[in-house]
Structures are given as C-alpha cells and as structure tokens.
PDB file of C-alpha atoms in Angstrom:
ATOM      1  CA  MET E   1      10.839  10.249 -31.934  1.00 94.00           C
ATOM      2  CA  LEU E   2       8.529   7.748 -30.253  1.00 97.00           C
ATOM      3  CA  LYS E   3      11.381   6.161 -28.324  1.00 98.00           C
ATOM      4  CA  SER E   4      12.630   9.473 -26.950  1.00 98.00           C
ATOM      5  CA  ARG E   5       9.037  10.428 -26.146  1.00 97.00           C
ATOM      6  CA  LEU E   6       8.590   7.220 -24.138  1.00 98.00           C
ATOM      7  CA  GLN E   7      11.934   7.606 -22.383  1.00 98.00           C
ATOM      8  CA  GLY E   8      11.031  11.158 -21.383  1.00 98.00           C
ATOM      9  CA  LEU E   9       7.730  10.005 -19.891  1.00 98.00           C
ATOM     10  CA  LEU E  10       9.325   7.066 -18.066  1.00 98.00           C
ATOM     11  CA  ALA E  11      11.888   9.430 -16.530  1.00 97.00           C
ATOM     12  CA  GLN E  12       8.964  11.070 -14.705  1.00 97.00           C
ATOM     13  CA  THR E  13       8.036   7.766 -13.034  1.00 96.00           C
ATOM     14  CA  SER E  14       9.769   5.189 -10.835  1.00 96.00           C
ATOM     15  CA  LEU E  15       9.409   2.490 -13.521  1.00 97.00           C
ATOM     16  CA  GLN E  16      12.631   0.793 -14.660  1.00 96.00           C
ATOM     17  CA  LEU E  17      12.420  -0.758 -18.133  1.00 98.00           C
ATOM     18  CA  SER E  18      14.956  -2.620 -20.256  1.00 98.00           C
ATOM     19  CA  GLU E  19      15.930  -1.533 -23.766  1.00 98.00           C
ATOM     20  CA  LEU E  20      13.977  -4.504 -25.135  1.00 98.00           C
ATOM     21  CA  GLN E  21      10.835  -3.508 -23.245  1.00 98.00           C
ATOM     22  CA  ILE E  22      11.112   0.096 -24.452  1.00 98.00           C
ATOM     23  CA  SER E  23      11.553  -1.160 -28.016  1.00 98.00           C
ATOM     24  CA  GLN E  24       8.522  -3.452 -27.684  1.00 98.00           C
ATOM     25  CA  LEU E  25       6.331  -0.635 -26.358  1.00 98.00           C
ATOM     26  CA  VAL E  26       7.380   1.616 -29.253  1.00 98.00           C
ATOM     27  CA  SER E  27       6.537  -1.182 -31.700  1.00 98.00           C
ATOM     28  CA  LEU E  28       3.147  -1.625 -30.019  1.00 98.00           C
ATOM     29  CA  VAL E  29       2.309   2.053 -30.594  1.00 98.00           C
ATOM     30  CA  GLU E  30       3.521   1.847 -34.199  1.00 98.00           C
ATOM     31  CA  GLN E  31       1.260  -1.157 -34.832  1.00 98.00           C
ATOM     32  CA  LEU E  32      -1.672   0.484 -33.066  1.00 98.00           C
ATOM     33  CA  ASP E  33      -1.253   3.579 -35.239  1.00 97.00           C
ATOM     34  CA  LYS E  34      -0.982   1.460 -38.401  1.00 97.00           C
ATOM     35  CA  TRP E  35      -4.001  -0.739 -37.642  1.00 97.00           C
ATOM     36  CA  ASN E  36      -6.049   2.180 -36.350  1.00 96.00           C
ATOM     37  CA  LYS E  37      -6.243   3.703 -39.822  1.00 93.00           C
ATOM     38  CA  ALA E  38      -8.141   0.667 -41.112  1.00 93.00           C
ATOM     39  CA  TYR E  39      -9.817  -0.830 -38.048  1.00 94.00           C
ATOM     40  CA  ASN E  40     -10.532   2.161 -35.791  1.00 93.00           C
ATOM     41  CA  LEU E  41      -9.202   0.451 -32.665  1.00 95.00           C
ATOM     42  CA  THR E  42      -8.899   3.629 -30.590  1.00 94.00           C
ATOM     43  CA  SER E  43     -10.155   7.206 -30.734  1.00 95.00           C
ATOM     44  CA  VAL E  44      -6.634   8.445 -29.959  1.00 95.00           C
ATOM     45  CA  ARG E  45      -5.063   9.161 -33.365  1.00 96.00           C
ATOM     46  CA  ASP E  46      -1.704  10.698 -32.519  1.00 97.00           C
ATOM     47  CA  PRO E  47       1.030   8.139 -31.637  1.00 97.00           C
ATOM     48  CA  MET E  48       2.713  10.692 -29.360  1.00 97.00           C
ATOM     49  CA  GLU E  49      -0.574  11.014 -27.474  1.00 97.00           C
ATOM     50  CA  MET E  50      -0.946   7.221 -27.349  1.00 97.00           C
ATOM     51  CA  MET E  51       2.270   7.087 -25.321  1.00 98.00           C
ATOM     52  CA  VAL E  52       0.554   9.017 -22.528  1.00 97.00           C
ATOM     53  CA  LYS E  53      -3.084   7.951 -22.791  1.00 96.00           C
ATOM     54  CA  HIS E  54      -2.500   4.275 -23.548  1.00 97.00           C
ATOM     55  CA  ILE E  55       1.035   3.193 -22.645  1.00 98.00           C
ATOM     56  CA  LEU E  56       1.871   5.167 -19.489  1.00 98.00           C
ATOM     57  CA  ASP E  57      -1.749   4.985 -18.332  1.00 97.00           C
ATOM     58  CA  SER E  58      -1.403   1.184 -18.472  1.00 98.00           C
ATOM     59  CA  LEU E  59       2.118   0.868 -17.061  1.00 98.00           C
ATOM     60  CA  VAL E  60       1.390   2.760 -13.825  1.00 97.00           C
ATOM     61  CA  VAL E  61      -0.838  -0.137 -12.724  1.00 98.00           C
ATOM     62  CA  SER E  62       2.113  -2.551 -12.703  1.00 98.00           C
ATOM     63  CA  PRO E  63       3.557  -1.860  -9.212  1.00 98.00           C
ATOM     64  CA  HIS E  64       0.183  -2.718  -7.644  1.00 98.00           C
ATOM     65  CA  LEU E  65      -0.282  -6.158  -9.230  1.00 98.00           C
ATOM     66  CA  GLN E  66      -0.004  -9.120  -6.862  1.00 97.00           C
ATOM     67  CA  GLY E  67       0.228 -12.659  -8.222  1.00 97.00           C
ATOM     68  CA  GLU E  68       1.146 -14.382 -11.458  1.00 97.00           C
ATOM     69  CA  ARG E  69      -2.048 -14.903 -13.495  1.00 97.00           C
ATOM     70  CA  PHE E  70      -4.176 -11.999 -14.687  1.00 98.00           C
ATOM     71  CA  ILE E  71      -7.100 -11.443 -17.017  1.00 97.00           C
ATOM     72  CA  ASP E  72      -7.759  -8.101 -18.721  1.00 98.00           C
ATOM     73  CA  VAL E  73     -11.502  -7.963 -19.410  1.00 97.00           C
ATOM     74  CA  GLY E  74     -12.813  -5.744 -22.212  1.00 95.00           C
ATOM     75  CA  THR E  75      -9.198  -5.265 -23.234  1.00 96.00           C
ATOM     76  CA  GLY E  76     -10.006  -3.450 -26.495  1.00 96.00           C
ATOM     77  CA  PRO E  77      -6.750  -3.324 -28.488  1.00 97.00           C
ATOM     78  CA  GLY E  78      -4.872  -4.860 -25.551  1.00 98.00           C
ATOM     79  CA  LEU E  79      -4.965  -2.088 -22.975  1.00 97.00           C
ATOM     80  CA  PRO E  80      -3.708  -2.277 -20.297  1.00 98.00           C
ATOM     81  CA  GLY E  81      -2.872  -5.957 -20.865  1.00 98.00           C
ATOM     82  CA  LEU E  82      -0.235  -5.693 -23.598  1.00 98.00           C
ATOM     83  CA  PRO E  83       1.908  -2.977 -21.946  1.00 98.00           C
ATOM     84  CA  LEU E  84       1.658  -4.828 -18.614  1.00 98.00           C
ATOM     85  CA  ALA E  85       2.653  -8.126 -20.245  1.00 98.00           C
ATOM     86  CA  ILE E  86       5.653  -6.476 -21.919  1.00 98.00           C
ATOM     87  CA  ILE E  87       7.080  -5.176 -18.643  1.00 98.00           C
ATOM     88  CA  ASN E  88       6.082  -8.274 -16.613  1.00 98.00           C
ATOM     89  CA  PRO E  89       7.440 -11.216 -18.634  1.00 98.00           C
ATOM     90  CA  ASP E  90       7.225 -13.400 -15.503  1.00 97.00           C
ATOM     91  CA  LYS E  91       3.427 -12.998 -15.292  1.00 98.00           C
ATOM     92  CA  GLN E  92       0.719 -14.565 -17.503  1.00 98.00           C
ATOM     93  CA  PHE E  93      -2.052 -12.480 -19.054  1.00 98.00           C
ATOM     94  CA  VAL E  94      -5.327 -13.455 -20.717  1.00 97.00           C
ATOM     95  CA  LEU E  95      -6.699 -10.598 -22.836  1.00 98.00           C
ATOM     96  CA  LEU E  96     -10.443 -10.910 -23.350  1.00 97.00           C
ATOM     97  CA  ASP E  97     -12.644  -8.980 -25.770  1.00 97.00           C
ATOM     98  CA  SER E  98     -15.814  -9.728 -27.709  1.00 96.00           C
ATOM     99  CA  LEU E  99     -14.706  -8.042 -30.952  1.00 96.00           C
ATOM    100  CA  GLY E 100     -12.740 -10.157 -33.418  1.00 97.00           C
ATOM    101  CA  LYS E 101     -10.739  -7.303 -34.977  1.00 97.00           C
ATOM    102  CA  ARG E 102      -9.294  -6.408 -31.587  1.00 97.00           C
ATOM    103  CA  ILE E 103      -8.284  -9.987 -30.831  1.00 98.00           C
ATOM    104  CA  THR E 104      -6.747 -10.328 -34.303  1.00 98.00           C
ATOM    105  CA  PHE E 105      -4.694  -7.203 -33.628  1.00 98.00           C
ATOM    106  CA  ILE E 106      -3.512  -8.487 -30.240  1.00 98.00           C
ATOM    107  CA  ARG E 107      -2.469 -11.845 -31.703  1.00 98.00           C
ATOM    108  CA  GLN E 108      -0.547 -10.123 -34.489  1.00 98.00           C
ATOM    109  CA  VAL E 109       1.285  -7.900 -31.994  1.00 98.00           C
ATOM    110  CA  CYS E 110       2.138 -10.894 -29.788  1.00 98.00           C
ATOM    111  CA  HIS E 111       3.564 -12.707 -32.811  1.00 98.00           C
ATOM    112  CA  LEU E 112       5.528  -9.650 -33.931  1.00 98.00           C
ATOM    113  CA  LEU E 113       6.932  -8.883 -30.458  1.00 98.00           C
ATOM    114  CA  LYS E 114       7.413 -12.568 -29.538  1.00 97.00           C
ATOM    115  CA  LEU E 115       5.278 -12.264 -26.413  1.00 98.00           C
ATOM    116  CA  ASP E 116       4.729 -15.730 -25.010  1.00 97.00           C
ATOM    117  CA  ASN E 117       2.942 -14.666 -21.816  1.00 98.00           C
ATOM    118  CA  VAL E 118      -0.258 -13.443 -23.502  1.00 98.00           C
ATOM    119  CA  THR E 119      -3.344 -15.427 -24.522  1.00 97.00           C
ATOM    120  CA  ALA E 120      -5.927 -13.504 -26.570  1.00 98.00           C
ATOM    121  CA  VAL E 121      -9.513 -14.756 -26.282  1.00 97.00           C
ATOM    122  CA  GLN E 122     -12.597 -13.604 -28.168  1.00 98.00           C
ATOM    123  CA  SER E 123     -15.564 -13.961 -25.838  1.00 96.00           C
ATOM    124  CA  ARG E 124     -18.056 -12.041 -23.776  1.00 94.00           C
ATOM    125  CA  VAL E 125     -16.783 -12.030 -20.216  1.00 93.00           C
ATOM    126  CA  GLU E 126     -19.901 -13.632 -18.751  1.00 90.00           C
ATOM    127  CA  ASN E 127     -19.530 -16.550 -21.187  1.00 92.00           C
ATOM    128  CA  TYR E 128     -15.833 -17.124 -20.588  1.00 94.00           C
ATOM    129  CA  GLN E 129     -15.073 -20.228 -18.563  1.00 87.00           C
ATOM    130  CA  GLN E 130     -11.570 -21.302 -17.635  1.00 80.00           C
ATOM    131  CA  ASN E 131     -10.012 -23.990 -15.485  1.00 74.00           C
ATOM    132  CA  LEU E 132      -7.445 -21.856 -13.669  1.00 71.00           C
ATOM    133  CA  ASP E 133      -8.567 -19.066 -11.379  1.00 88.00           C
ATOM    134  CA  PHE E 134      -6.898 -15.684 -11.733  1.00 96.00           C
ATOM    135  CA  ASP E 135      -4.888 -13.801  -9.135  1.00 97.00           C
ATOM    136  CA  GLY E 136      -6.217 -10.560 -10.583  1.00 98.00           C
ATOM    137  CA  VAL E 137      -9.028  -9.332 -12.838  1.00 97.00           C
ATOM    138  CA  ILE E 138      -8.125  -6.044 -14.526  1.00 98.00           C
ATOM    139  CA  SER E 139     -10.413  -3.593 -16.287  1.00 96.00           C
ATOM    140  CA  ARG E 140      -9.834  -0.201 -17.866  1.00 93.00           C
ATOM    141  CA  ALA E 141     -12.766   1.799 -19.209  1.00 77.00           C
ATOM    142  CA  PHE E 142     -14.701  -1.463 -19.454  1.00 78.00           C
ATOM    143  CA  ALA E 143     -17.875  -0.927 -17.438  1.00 81.00           C
ATOM    144  CA  SER E 144     -19.186   0.462 -14.201  1.00 88.00           C
ATOM    145  CA  LEU E 145     -17.614  -1.029 -11.104  1.00 93.00           C
ATOM    146  CA  GLU E 146     -20.909  -2.735 -10.270  1.00 91.00           C
ATOM    147  CA  ASP E 147     -21.127  -4.389 -13.704  1.00 92.00           C
ATOM    148  CA  MET E 148     -17.482  -5.435 -13.584  1.00 93.00           C
ATOM    149  CA  LEU E 149     -17.909  -7.146 -10.220  1.00 94.00           C
ATOM    150  CA  ASN E 150     -21.115  -8.877 -11.305  1.00 92.00           C
ATOM    151  CA  TRP E 151     -19.970 -10.031 -14.739  1.00 93.00           C
ATOM    152  CA  CYS E 152     -16.503 -11.119 -13.580  1.00 94.00           C
ATOM    153  CA  SER E 153     -17.415 -12.695 -10.250  1.00 92.00           C
ATOM    154  CA  HIS E 154     -16.451 -16.182 -11.514  1.00 92.00           C
ATOM    155  CA  LEU E 155     -12.932 -15.200 -12.607  1.00 95.00           C
ATOM    156  CA  PRO E 156     -10.768 -14.461  -9.535  1.00 95.00           C
ATOM    157  CA  ALA E 157      -9.377 -17.189  -7.322  1.00 93.00           C
ATOM    158  CA  ASN E 158     -10.287 -17.204  -3.644  1.00 90.00           C
ATOM    159  CA  ASN E 159      -8.352 -14.266  -2.210  1.00 90.00           C
ATOM    160  CA  GLY E 160      -7.904 -12.931  -5.749  1.00 96.00           C
ATOM    161  CA  LYS E 161      -8.328  -9.256  -6.530  1.00 97.00           C
ATOM    162  CA  PHE E 162     -10.206  -6.963  -8.882  1.00 97.00           C
ATOM    163  CA  TYR E 163      -8.202  -4.045 -10.311  1.00 98.00           C
ATOM    164  CA  ALA E 164     -10.479  -1.345 -11.744  1.00 97.00           C
ATOM    165  CA  LEU E 165      -8.713   1.551 -13.472  1.00 97.00           C
ATOM    166  CA  LYS E 166     -10.878   4.632 -12.999  1.00 95.00           C
ATOM    167  CA  GLY E 167     -10.786   8.392 -13.331  1.00 94.00           C
ATOM    168  CA  LEU E 168     -12.633   9.726 -10.302  1.00 93.00           C
ATOM    169  CA  VAL E 169     -13.158   7.412  -7.327  1.00 94.00           C
ATOM    170  CA  PRO E 170     -16.618   5.758  -7.705  1.00 92.00           C
ATOM    171  CA  GLU E 171     -17.595   6.529  -4.108  1.00 93.00           C
ATOM    172  CA  GLN E 172     -21.265   5.587  -4.444  1.00 91.00           C
ATOM    173  CA  GLU E 173     -20.554   2.209  -6.033  1.00 89.00           C
ATOM    174  CA  LEU E 174     -18.040   1.372  -3.312  1.00 94.00           C
ATOM    175  CA  GLU E 175     -20.713   1.780  -0.639  1.00 91.00           C
ATOM    176  CA  ASN E 176     -22.671  -1.197  -1.962  1.00 86.00           C
ATOM    177  CA  LEU E 177     -20.162  -3.936  -2.700  1.00 92.00           C
ATOM    178  CA  PRO E 178     -21.595  -7.446  -3.164  1.00 90.00           C
ATOM    179  CA  ASP E 179     -21.195 -10.037  -0.417  1.00 89.00           C
ATOM    180  CA  GLY E 180     -17.780 -11.688  -0.335  1.00 91.00           C
ATOM    181  CA  LEU E 181     -16.014  -8.573  -1.623  1.00 94.00           C
ATOM    182  CA  LYS E 182     -14.275  -5.823   0.303  1.00 94.00           C
ATOM    183  CA  LEU E 183     -12.308  -2.744  -0.614  1.00 96.00           C
ATOM    184  CA  HIS E 184      -8.577  -3.418  -0.411  1.00 96.00           C
ATOM    185  CA  SER E 185      -7.312   0.043  -1.338  1.00 97.00           C
ATOM    186  CA  ILE E 186      -7.707   3.029  -3.622  1.00 98.00           C
ATOM    187  CA  GLU E 187      -4.422   3.979  -5.253  1.00 98.00           C
ATOM    188  CA  SER E 188      -3.942   7.437  -6.734  1.00 97.00           C
ATOM    189  CA  LEU E 189      -2.050   7.022 -10.012  1.00 97.00           C
ATOM    190  CA  SER E 190       0.322   9.599 -11.401  1.00 96.00           C
ATOM    191  CA  VAL E 191       0.429   9.521 -15.202  1.00 97.00           C
ATOM    192  CA  PRO E 192       2.906  12.045 -16.675  1.00 96.00           C
ATOM    193  CA  GLU E 193       1.233  14.704 -18.850  1.00 96.00           C
ATOM    194  CA  LEU E 194      -2.245  13.199 -18.453  1.00 96.00           C
ATOM    195  CA  GLU E 195      -4.958  15.662 -17.508  1.00 92.00           C
ATOM    196  CA  GLY E 196      -7.518  14.625 -14.928  1.00 91.00           C
ATOM    197  CA  GLN E 197      -7.427  12.165 -12.062  1.00 94.00           C
ATOM    198  CA  ARG E 198      -6.572   8.470 -12.328  1.00 96.00           C
ATOM    199  CA  HIS E 199      -7.241   5.942  -9.599  1.00 97.00           C
ATOM    200  CA  LEU E 200      -6.844   2.203  -9.237  1.00 98.00           C
ATOM    201  CA  VAL E 201      -9.609   0.631  -7.158  1.00 97.00           C
ATOM    202  CA  ILE E 202      -8.453  -2.703  -5.722  1.00 98.00           C
ATOM    203  CA  ILE E 203     -11.100  -5.044  -4.321  1.00 97.00           C
ATOM    204  CA  ASP E 204     -10.471  -8.310  -2.488  1.00 97.00           C
ATOM    205  CA  LYS E 205     -12.465 -11.462  -3.076  1.00 92.00           C
ATOM    206  CA  ASN E 206     -12.769 -13.145   0.300  1.00 80.00           C
ATOM    207  CA  ASN E 207     -14.607 -16.426   0.066  1.00 61.00           C
ATOM    208  CA  PRO E 208     -15.087 -18.362   3.309  1.00 52.00           C
TER     209      PRO E 208
END
C-alpha cells in the first residue's frame, strides 16, 4: 500500500528513483509511524499522509541543491534530511536537532537503512561548531527566515547557500537581509496532493 502510494506520487513529479530508494523511503515512513506512537515525533498520524506532507515535501527540494555537504538544521525526525540523503547517496548530510529522542530515531533509521551519508548531531544550532563548512544549510519549518540566517550564519562556506523551505514567500523578511547575504532565487515547489503553496527560498552567502 505505502509503496504504491509513493510510486503514484512520484509519477506526478520529474523525480527518478531506484527500487532501493523507494524501498528505503517506505521503510522510513513505517519507522516514523511506529516510533510516533511512543515518541510523538510528528503531528501527522496517517502514514499515507506522511508520504505527501513529509516525503514528497522533502524530495522536491533535491533538484535545487548545489554542492556535496549539507546540514539540515532543526531537522526534527529527519525532515527533509533523511529523504534527501536517501535519494542523494553521493552527498553528505548532517542532521541537527536539540531533542535527543529525534536524534535517537534518526540514528536508528540510518542503521536500519544502512545510510552511510548521514551524521546525526544533538545540539542547538548556535552552539554547533564544525571544521568543514557546508555547501548548503537547509531548514524546513525551523524558524523565521531572519532567525535562521542569524543563528546559522557560521555554517555555510563562502559562496555557500541557505535553503529555506517555506509556505508563502516571506516578502517582508527578504527586504532586510543581513550584510553579506543576497537572494539567489525563489523556487515555486509543486508537491502532489499537498494543499497550499510551497516555496524554496535560496540565499547566497557572499563573503568578500
């Protein structure tokens, strides 16, 4: 049921996934449904609904990613980081969240699905220090755009990008971007069977 549901949704997009990737995404939803009963990881209770609101809503970001190293801040139960890591095995993802139960879930899923391109880290984003700069900083339902840019300013490499997954375009926030940042593009995202608008706001970090 879940597999055919996912295949039907993917058929409405330009995404091309392997059988293994489809199987891994189905397993991710099964684990999320199982863990959700005890740990309340997401307000979405129906696995069929998770396919739209969590999996497809994450996957549609993939064509816009540029680079090899990404960090998903405020990842929650690994969204959009886990679906993106599954369909981009050539890219590396750090999934960051401050809640231990979420990180425990992500690590269990990575072990189960044999994902070796994901590192799960429990930390507040402003306290997280790393040696390698990221090509992209991704957030989905994490914070306002202003807070994201302030709290995550130390994470992208020079010429790295911020990828903020939003509903409506945050026009007002985009008028007052901090120094050293500029709007790269606003991508309208088409998520099959999802009501409401979805946009990806991409912001360049341009250090002199």
